[in-house]
Amino acid sequence: MNRILAIANQKGGVGKTCTAVNLSASLGELGKKVLLIDMDPQGNSSSSFGVNKNEVENTIYEVMLEECTLSEAIIKDVAKNVSLVPANVNLGAVEIEMAGKDKANLILRRELDFVKDEYDYIFIDCPPAISLTTVNSMAAATGVIVPVQCEYLALEGLGQVIETINLVRSRMNPTLDLTGILFTMYDGRTVLSNDVVDSVRNTVKYHTFEAKIPRNIRLSEAPSFEQPITVYDPKCSGAIAYMNLAKEVDSMLADKQ
Ligand SMILES: Nc1ncnc2c1ncn2[C@@H]1O[C@H](COP(=O)(O)OP(=O)(O)OP(=O)(O)O)[C@@H](O)[C@H]1O
Ligand SMILES: [Mg+2]
């Protein structure tokens, strides 16, 4: 098992949650067993699957405070082959509550050790910040997927997330990999989208995924119907792109083992 992937970029609204939800669901459709951990107090991954995040007993917050185990917080079958650990606004307080706690950065990693063999893929949807929860996620992960929105200033945020990955690698997780940069909200008709892709590919030495996620209205509608795109509209361009990404990720990581 070599596939615990944090989905991270401290820039807000770049498609982290959309990717966490729909990449998980697409791999589930391909018959892979997937666990998605919502690590964002906004709880958007949880609500995208229709989980009532304010009513659940155990969330990732309780896990981080060691009030329950990770397996006690897992909600099974939110989609085909997909399980979820929810989050809600309480998670925002975790930074303060865990301040000064020894090994705070390694709690998730330890908890994942108990469950990781049950899944083919574990994804962690990170918040838009370099916070303790983001560092915790990267400390627990084998790789990071970095969504980059095809818009002006996209490169600015990218440098910062790469720096964070390097820091976590040197301090606590020497084998952490930048699995790939994912272009989101791509519109091939615009010069801007193509400029972003070219400048990222020319500037950074890291892998960029072949699959690009188009700007697609169906992807933005699906969360309000509490469905992943594989259920809401499996034939739309966004669904096809996430399915292509799922296949690409799967063949890429299979090659690595
Ligand atoms: N490819 C896409 N096409 C159209 N809309 C998209 C696409 N990807 C994401 N969106 C929409 O853009 C908004 C931001 O996306 P998302 O929530 O996935 O970003 P995020 O990086 O997780 O944000 P945050 O940093 O707040 O957690 C959402 O309303 C989402 O539905
Ligand atoms: Mg999000």
Short mmCIF file of N, CA and C and ligand atoms in Angstrom, two decimals, residues 11-19 40 42 44 125-126 128 185 213-217 219-220 223, ligand 1:
data_model
loop_
_atom_site.label_atom_id
_atom_site.label_comp_id
_atom_site.label_asym_id
_atom_site.label_seq_id
_atom_site.Cartn_x
_atom_site.Cartn_y
_atom_site.Cartn_z
N LYS A 11 -3.77 28.00 -1.70
CA LYS A 11 -4.66 28.94 -2.39
C LYS A 11 -6.09 28.41 -2.33
N GLY A 12 -7.03 29.26 -2.07
CA GLY A 12 -8.43 28.83 -1.94
C GLY A 12 -9.11 28.69 -3.29
N GLY A 13 -10.08 27.79 -3.35
CA GLY A 13 -10.96 27.70 -4.51
C GLY A 13 -10.32 27.22 -5.79
N VAL A 14 -9.27 26.40 -5.68
CA VAL A 14 -8.58 25.95 -6.89
C VAL A 14 -9.07 24.58 -7.38
N GLY A 15 -9.99 23.97 -6.62
CA GLY A 15 -10.52 22.66 -7.04
C GLY A 15 -9.99 21.49 -6.22
N LYS A 16 -9.50 21.76 -5.01
CA LYS A 16 -9.02 20.65 -4.16
C LYS A 16 -10.17 19.69 -3.82
N THR A 17 -11.27 20.28 -3.32
CA THR A 17 -12.38 19.43 -2.88
C THR A 17 -13.04 18.74 -4.06
N CYS A 18 -13.24 19.48 -5.14
CA CYS A 18 -13.84 18.89 -6.34
C CYS A 18 -13.01 17.68 -6.79
N THR A 19 -11.69 17.82 -6.70
CA THR A 19 -10.79 16.72 -7.09
C THR A 19 -10.85 15.58 -6.08
N ASP A 40 -10.66 19.61 6.22
CA ASP A 40 -10.95 21.04 6.11
C ASP A 40 -12.16 21.37 6.97
N GLN A 42 -14.21 23.54 6.70
CA GLN A 42 -15.38 23.87 5.86
C GLN A 42 -16.24 22.63 5.60
N ASN A 44 -16.42 20.60 3.15
CA ASN A 44 -17.06 20.54 1.83
C ASN A 44 -17.05 19.14 1.21
N ASP A 125 -8.33 15.65 1.80
CA ASP A 125 -8.70 16.97 1.27
C ASP A 125 -8.25 18.04 2.26
N CYS A 126 -7.21 18.79 1.88
CA CYS A 126 -6.61 19.76 2.80
C CYS A 126 -7.30 21.13 2.73
N PRO A 128 -7.39 25.40 2.69
CA PRO A 128 -6.58 26.39 1.97
C PRO A 128 -5.67 27.16 2.91
N MET A 185 -10.10 23.73 -13.96
CA MET A 185 -10.87 24.83 -14.57
C MET A 185 -10.18 25.30 -15.85
N ILE A 213 -8.61 19.14 -16.00
CA ILE A 213 -10.02 19.20 -15.64
C ILE A 213 -10.64 20.47 -16.24
N PRO A 214 -11.61 20.32 -17.12
CA PRO A 214 -12.19 21.51 -17.76
C PRO A 214 -13.08 22.28 -16.78
N ARG A 215 -13.27 23.55 -17.07
CA ARG A 215 -14.32 24.28 -16.35
C ARG A 215 -15.64 23.71 -16.84
N ASN A 216 -16.43 23.17 -15.93
CA ASN A 216 -17.63 22.45 -16.33
C ASN A 216 -18.72 22.70 -15.29
N ILE A 217 -19.82 23.26 -15.75
CA ILE A 217 -20.89 23.66 -14.84
C ILE A 217 -21.44 22.47 -14.05
N LEU A 219 -19.84 20.01 -12.82
CA LEU A 219 -18.99 19.76 -11.64
C LEU A 219 -19.36 20.70 -10.50
N SER A 220 -19.72 21.93 -10.83
CA SER A 220 -20.06 22.87 -9.76
C SER A 220 -21.48 22.65 -9.23
N PRO A 223 -22.26 19.11 -6.11
CA PRO A 223 -22.30 19.12 -4.64
C PRO A 223 -23.66 19.51 -4.06
N1 LIG B 1 -13.62 22.12 -13.00
C1 LIG B 1 -14.54 22.91 -12.45
N2 LIG B 1 -15.49 23.50 -13.22
C2 LIG B 1 -16.42 24.32 -12.68
N3 LIG B 1 -16.49 24.62 -11.38
C3 LIG B 1 -15.56 24.07 -10.55
C4 LIG B 1 -14.56 23.18 -11.04
N4 LIG B 1 -13.79 22.79 -9.99
C5 LIG B 1 -14.30 23.39 -8.91
N5 LIG B 1 -15.37 24.17 -9.23
C6 LIG B 1 -16.16 25.00 -8.33
O1 LIG B 1 -15.30 26.04 -7.85
C7 LIG B 1 -15.48 26.25 -6.47
C8 LIG B 1 -14.17 25.94 -5.73
O2 LIG B 1 -13.87 24.57 -5.92
P1 LIG B 1 -13.41 23.66 -4.71
O3 LIG B 1 -14.32 23.82 -3.55
O4 LIG B 1 -13.21 22.28 -5.22
O5 LIG B 1 -12.01 24.34 -4.39
P2 LIG B 1 -11.10 24.17 -3.10
O6 LIG B 1 -9.69 24.36 -3.56
O7 LIG B 1 -11.42 22.92 -2.38
O8 LIG B 1 -11.58 25.41 -2.22
P3 LIG B 1 -11.14 25.71 -0.69
O9 LIG B 1 -9.75 26.23 -0.81
O10 LIG B 1 -12.12 26.73 -0.21
O11 LIG B 1 -11.23 24.41 0.05
C9 LIG B 1 -16.62 25.34 -6.06
O12 LIG B 1 -17.81 26.08 -6.11
C10 LIG B 1 -16.63 24.24 -7.11
O13 LIG B 1 -17.92 23.69 -7.29
#
